[in-house]
Amino acid sequence: MAKSAADQTRTGRRLVGLLGGTFDPIHYGHLRMAEQLADTLKLDEIRFIPSANPPHRQSPQTSAADRCEMVRLAIAGNPRFVLDDRELLRAGASYTIDTLLSLRAELGNNTALCLIMGSDAFIEFDSWHRWDVIPELCHLLLVERPNVQMSEALRPALQSLLRERYTDQPAELAEKTAGRIMIQRITALDISATAIREDFRTQRSPRYLLPDSVVDFIQGHQLYR
Ligand code: ATP
């Protein structure tokens, strides 16, 4: 007897999207991107992974615990969204490779992991700690943001990585647990955490750029003053 679509989903490989970031604070740009990717690529789950000590940028002013709590509030009620606080439990720099190794140990070798990164971040990918091992552990989902012409700016090592691993077939993400690179266009919302922090600092209203529950948390805890 033919399997129903639901049966195939149940028996198929789980696809888990991984969205790391400082989330200082989380906003609708992050949430819409995650929702759209989950829909388009049929991801079973998206894990939001706040970075405790990001190696590539200045340490956030806001504590990791507060940034985590804001993510928890923002994703409440979305059954596909999960808060993953493993980087807060590790000392030292929050390297993606360590996070992937720990996720693999937890989720096993049959889950397809899809690391979501902005195309702006991919331009610097070959400076990440043990970057060449990362595609052995996960797929890369590169999200095009406006005004970044990725292919023109890529260094040769990244150009060959892209050439070897690129696919435009979403189905290939479920065929293997790691190793593919996809480029996804999303309907970009021009929202940035930097601009939101500035709104709070200068007492302008940030409403409708991020969930009200997060606005209330920020005001209650007097963040971004
Ligand atoms: P900041 O302004 O402090 O740099 P940010 O929101 O750009 O904040 P992160 O919180 O670290 O930075 O972002 C996490 C991930 O979300 C990154 O991959 C980033 O490229 C992506 N991202 C951030 N804002 C948007 C947006 N408006 N649309 C799509 N992706 C976004």
CSV table of C-alpha atoms and ligand atoms in Angstrom, one decimal:
chain,number,residue,atom,x,y,z
A,1,MET,CA,0.0,0.0,0.0
A,2,ALA,CA,1.3,3.5,-0.8
A,3,LYS,CA,2.6,5.5,2.1
A,4,SER,CA,0.7,8.6,3.0
A,5,ALA,CA,2.6,11.9,3.0
A,6,ALA,CA,2.4,11.9,6.8
A,7,ASP,CA,3.9,8.5,7.0
A,8,GLN,CA,6.8,9.5,4.8
A,9,THR,CA,7.4,12.5,7.0
A,10,ARG,CA,7.4,10.3,10.0
A,11,THR,CA,9.8,7.8,8.5
A,12,GLY,CA,12.1,10.3,6.8
A,13,ARG,CA,15.2,11.9,8.2
A,14,ARG,CA,14.7,14.8,10.6
A,15,LEU,CA,15.8,18.2,9.3
A,16,VAL,CA,16.9,20.5,12.0
A,17,GLY,CA,17.8,24.2,11.2
A,18,LEU,CA,20.4,25.9,13.5
A,19,LEU,CA,20.2,29.6,13.9
A,20,GLY,CA,23.0,31.1,16.0
A,21,GLY,CA,23.3,34.7,16.9
A,22,THR,CA,23.8,37.2,19.6
A,23,PHE,CA,20.0,38.0,19.6
A,24,ASP,CA,20.7,41.3,21.4
A,25,PRO,CA,17.7,41.5,21.1
A,26,ILE,CA,15.9,38.9,19.0
A,27,HIS,CA,13.5,40.6,16.5
A,28,TYR,CA,11.1,39.9,13.7
A,29,GLY,CA,13.9,39.8,11.1
A,30,HIS,CA,15.2,36.6,12.8
A,31,LEU,CA,11.8,35.1,13.4
A,32,ARG,CA,10.5,35.7,9.8
A,33,MET,CA,13.7,34.3,8.4
A,34,ALA,CA,13.3,31.1,10.5
A,35,GLU,CA,9.7,30.7,9.7
A,36,GLN,CA,10.2,31.1,6.0
A,37,LEU,CA,13.1,28.7,5.9
A,38,ALA,CA,11.2,26.1,7.9
A,39,ASP,CA,8.3,26.4,5.5
A,40,THR,CA,10.3,26.4,2.2
A,41,LEU,CA,12.7,23.7,3.2
A,42,LYS,CA,10.3,21.6,5.3
A,43,LEU,CA,12.5,21.8,8.4
A,44,ASP,CA,11.1,19.9,11.3
A,45,GLU,CA,12.6,22.2,13.8
A,46,ILE,CA,14.7,25.4,14.1
A,47,ARG,CA,17.0,25.7,17.1
A,48,PHE,CA,17.8,29.3,18.2
A,49,ILE,CA,21.3,29.1,19.7
A,50,PRO,CA,22.3,32.3,21.6
A,51,SER,CA,26.0,32.9,21.5
A,52,ALA,CA,27.6,33.4,25.0
A,53,ASN,CA,31.0,34.7,23.8
A,54,PRO,CA,30.9,35.3,20.1
A,55,PRO,CA,34.5,35.0,18.7
A,56,HIS,CA,33.9,37.3,15.7
A,57,ARG,CA,32.5,40.4,17.3
A,58,GLN,CA,32.4,42.5,20.4
A,59,SER,CA,30.9,40.9,23.4
A,60,PRO,CA,27.2,41.9,23.8
A,61,GLN,CA,26.4,44.3,26.6
A,62,THR,CA,23.4,42.3,27.6
A,63,SER,CA,24.0,39.1,29.7
A,64,ALA,CA,23.7,35.8,27.9
A,65,ALA,CA,20.9,34.8,30.4
A,66,ASP,CA,18.8,37.9,29.4
A,67,ARG,CA,19.4,37.3,25.7
A,68,CYS,CA,18.3,33.7,26.2
A,69,GLU,CA,15.2,34.7,28.0
A,70,MET,CA,14.2,37.1,25.2
A,71,VAL,CA,14.5,34.3,22.7
A,72,ARG,CA,12.4,32.1,25.0
A,73,LEU,CA,9.7,34.7,25.1
A,74,ALA,CA,9.8,35.5,21.4
A,75,ILE,CA,9.5,31.9,20.2
A,76,ALA,CA,6.8,30.8,22.7
A,77,GLY,CA,3.9,29.2,21.0
A,78,ASN,CA,5.7,28.2,17.8
A,79,PRO,CA,5.9,24.4,17.8
A,80,ARG,CA,8.8,24.3,15.3
A,81,PHE,CA,11.0,26.8,17.3
A,82,VAL,CA,13.3,25.6,20.1
A,83,LEU,CA,15.6,27.5,22.4
A,84,ASP,CA,19.0,25.8,22.6
A,85,ASP,CA,21.2,27.2,25.4
A,86,ARG,CA,24.2,24.9,25.1
A,87,GLU,CA,26.6,27.7,24.3
A,88,LEU,CA,25.8,29.4,27.6
A,89,LEU,CA,26.9,26.2,29.4
A,90,ARG,CA,30.4,26.2,27.9
A,91,ALA,CA,33.3,28.4,29.1
A,92,GLY,CA,35.4,30.3,26.6
A,93,ALA,CA,34.7,31.4,23.0
A,94,SER,CA,31.4,30.0,21.5
A,95,TYR,CA,32.9,28.2,18.5
A,96,THR,CA,30.3,26.8,16.1
A,97,ILE,CA,32.4,23.6,15.6
A,98,ASP,CA,32.0,22.7,19.3
A,99,THR,CA,28.3,23.4,19.1
A,100,LEU,CA,28.0,21.1,16.1
A,101,LEU,CA,30.0,18.3,17.7
A,102,SER,CA,27.8,18.5,20.8
A,103,LEU,CA,24.6,18.5,18.7
A,104,ARG,CA,25.8,15.5,16.7
A,105,ALA,CA,26.5,13.7,20.0
A,106,GLU,CA,23.0,14.5,21.2
A,107,LEU,CA,20.9,14.0,18.1
A,108,GLY,CA,22.8,11.1,16.6
A,109,ASN,CA,24.1,10.5,13.0
A,110,ASN,CA,20.7,10.3,11.3
A,111,THR,CA,19.5,13.9,11.7
A,112,ALA,CA,20.3,16.4,8.9
A,113,LEU,CA,21.7,19.5,10.5
A,114,CYS,CA,21.3,22.8,8.6
A,115,LEU,CA,23.4,25.7,9.8
A,116,ILE,CA,21.8,28.9,8.8
A,117,MET,CA,24.0,31.8,8.1
A,118,GLY,CA,23.7,35.2,6.4
A,119,SER,CA,25.5,35.5,3.1
A,120,ASP,CA,27.5,38.3,4.8
A,121,ALA,CA,28.8,35.8,7.3
A,122,PHE,CA,29.8,33.2,4.7
A,123,ILE,CA,32.2,35.7,3.1
A,124,GLU,CA,34.3,35.4,6.3
A,125,PHE,CA,33.6,31.7,6.9
A,126,ASP,CA,37.1,30.6,6.1
A,127,SER,CA,38.3,32.5,9.2
A,128,TRP,CA,36.1,30.5,11.5
A,129,HIS,CA,37.7,28.0,13.9
A,130,ARG,CA,38.2,24.7,12.1
A,131,TRP,CA,35.9,25.9,9.3
A,132,ASP,CA,36.9,23.1,6.9
A,133,VAL,CA,35.5,20.5,9.2
A,134,ILE,CA,32.1,22.2,9.6
A,135,PRO,CA,30.6,21.0,6.3
A,136,GLU,CA,31.3,17.4,7.4
A,137,LEU,CA,29.0,17.9,10.3
A,138,CYS,CA,26.1,19.9,8.7
A,139,HIS,CA,24.6,21.5,5.6
A,140,LEU,CA,25.0,25.2,5.2
A,141,LEU,CA,22.0,27.3,4.4
A,142,LEU,CA,23.1,30.7,3.1
A,143,VAL,CA,20.5,33.3,3.4
A,144,GLU,CA,20.8,36.2,0.9
A,145,ARG,CA,20.5,39.6,2.5
A,146,PRO,CA,20.0,42.7,0.4
A,147,ASN,CA,23.1,44.5,-0.9
A,148,VAL,CA,25.6,41.7,-0.4
A,149,GLN,CA,26.9,40.3,-3.8
A,150,MET,CA,28.3,37.1,-2.4
A,151,SER,CA,29.9,35.4,-5.3
A,152,GLU,CA,32.0,38.4,-6.4
A,153,ALA,CA,33.5,38.8,-3.0
A,154,LEU,CA,34.4,35.2,-2.2
A,155,ARG,CA,37.9,34.1,-1.6
A,156,PRO,CA,39.2,31.1,-3.7
A,157,ALA,CA,38.9,28.6,-0.8
A,158,LEU,CA,35.2,29.5,-0.4
A,159,GLN,CA,34.6,29.5,-4.1
A,160,SER,CA,35.8,25.9,-4.4
A,161,LEU,CA,33.8,24.9,-1.3
A,162,LEU,CA,30.7,26.3,-2.9
A,163,ARG,CA,31.5,24.7,-6.3
A,164,GLU,CA,31.9,21.3,-4.7
A,165,ARG,CA,28.9,21.3,-2.4
A,166,TYR,CA,26.3,23.6,-3.9
A,167,THR,CA,22.8,22.3,-4.6
A,168,ASP,CA,19.6,24.1,-5.5
A,169,GLN,CA,17.5,21.0,-4.7
A,170,PRO,CA,15.9,21.1,-1.3
A,171,ALA,CA,15.3,17.4,-1.4
A,172,GLU,CA,19.1,16.8,-1.2
A,173,LEU,CA,19.1,18.2,2.3
A,174,ALA,CA,17.2,15.1,3.5
A,175,GLU,CA,19.3,12.7,1.4
A,176,LYS,CA,22.4,13.2,3.5
A,177,THR,CA,22.9,14.4,7.0
A,178,ALA,CA,25.6,17.0,6.1
A,179,GLY,CA,27.8,18.4,3.4
A,180,ARG,CA,25.5,20.4,1.0
A,181,ILE,CA,25.4,24.1,0.6
A,182,MET,CA,22.1,25.9,-0.5
A,183,ILE,CA,21.5,29.6,-1.1
A,184,GLN,CA,18.1,30.8,-0.1
A,185,ARG,CA,16.4,34.1,-0.8
A,186,ILE,CA,14.0,35.3,1.8
A,187,THR,CA,11.7,38.3,1.9
A,188,ALA,CA,14.1,40.4,3.9
A,189,LEU,CA,12.8,42.6,6.6
A,190,ASP,CA,15.2,45.5,7.1
A,191,ILE,CA,15.3,45.2,10.9
A,192,SER,CA,18.5,45.1,12.9
A,193,ALA,CA,19.3,44.6,16.6
A,194,THR,CA,21.7,47.6,16.4
A,195,ALA,CA,18.9,49.9,15.3
A,196,ILE,CA,16.5,48.5,18.0
A,197,ARG,CA,19.1,49.1,20.7
A,198,GLU,CA,19.4,52.7,19.5
A,199,ASP,CA,15.6,53.1,19.6
A,200,PHE,CA,15.6,52.0,23.3
A,201,ARG,CA,18.6,54.2,24.1
A,202,THR,CA,17.0,57.3,22.6
A,203,GLN,CA,13.5,56.5,23.9
A,204,ARG,CA,12.0,56.0,20.4
A,205,SER,CA,9.3,53.4,20.1
A,206,PRO,CA,10.6,50.0,18.8
A,207,ARG,CA,7.1,48.5,18.6
A,208,TYR,CA,6.3,46.2,15.7
A,209,LEU,CA,10.0,45.5,15.1
A,210,LEU,CA,10.1,42.8,17.8
A,211,PRO,CA,7.4,40.9,19.8
A,212,ASP,CA,5.7,42.9,22.6
A,213,SER,CA,6.7,40.3,25.2
A,214,VAL,CA,10.4,41.1,24.4
A,215,VAL,CA,9.7,44.9,24.5
A,216,ASP,CA,8.1,44.4,28.0
A,217,PHE,CA,11.1,42.3,29.2
A,218,ILE,CA,13.6,44.9,28.0
A,219,GLN,CA,11.7,47.8,29.7
A,220,GLY,CA,11.1,45.7,32.9
A,221,HIS,CA,14.8,45.0,33.1
A,222,GLN,CA,16.0,48.4,32.0
A,223,LEU,CA,18.1,47.0,29.2
A,224,TYR,CA,19.7,49.2,26.4
A,225,ARG,CA,19.6,52.4,28.4
B,1,ATP,P1,23.4,43.4,15.2
B,1,ATP,O1,22.6,44.5,14.6
B,1,ATP,O2,23.6,43.5,16.7
B,1,ATP,O3,24.6,43.0,14.4
B,1,ATP,P2,21.9,41.1,14.1
B,1,ATP,O4,20.4,41.0,14.3
B,1,ATP,O5,22.4,41.5,12.7
B,1,ATP,O6,22.4,42.2,15.2
B,1,ATP,P3,22.5,38.5,15.2
B,1,ATP,O7,21.5,38.6,16.3
B,1,ATP,O8,23.8,37.9,15.6
B,1,ATP,O9,22.8,39.9,14.5
B,1,ATP,O10,21.9,37.7,14.0
B,1,ATP,C1,21.7,36.3,14.0
B,1,ATP,C2,21.5,35.8,12.6
B,1,ATP,O11,20.3,36.4,12.0
B,1,ATP,C3,22.7,36.2,11.6
B,1,ATP,O12,22.9,35.1,10.8
B,1,ATP,C4,22.1,37.4,10.8
B,1,ATP,O13,22.7,37.4,9.5
B,1,ATP,C5,20.7,37.1,10.8
B,1,ATP,N1,19.8,38.3,10.7
B,1,ATP,C6,19.8,39.4,11.5
B,1,ATP,N2,18.9,40.3,11.1
B,1,ATP,C7,18.2,39.7,10.0
B,1,ATP,C8,17.2,40.2,9.2
B,1,ATP,N3,16.6,41.4,9.4
B,1,ATP,N4,16.8,39.4,8.2
B,1,ATP,C9,17.4,38.2,8.0
B,1,ATP,N5,18.4,37.7,8.8
B,1,ATP,C10,18.8,38.5,9.8
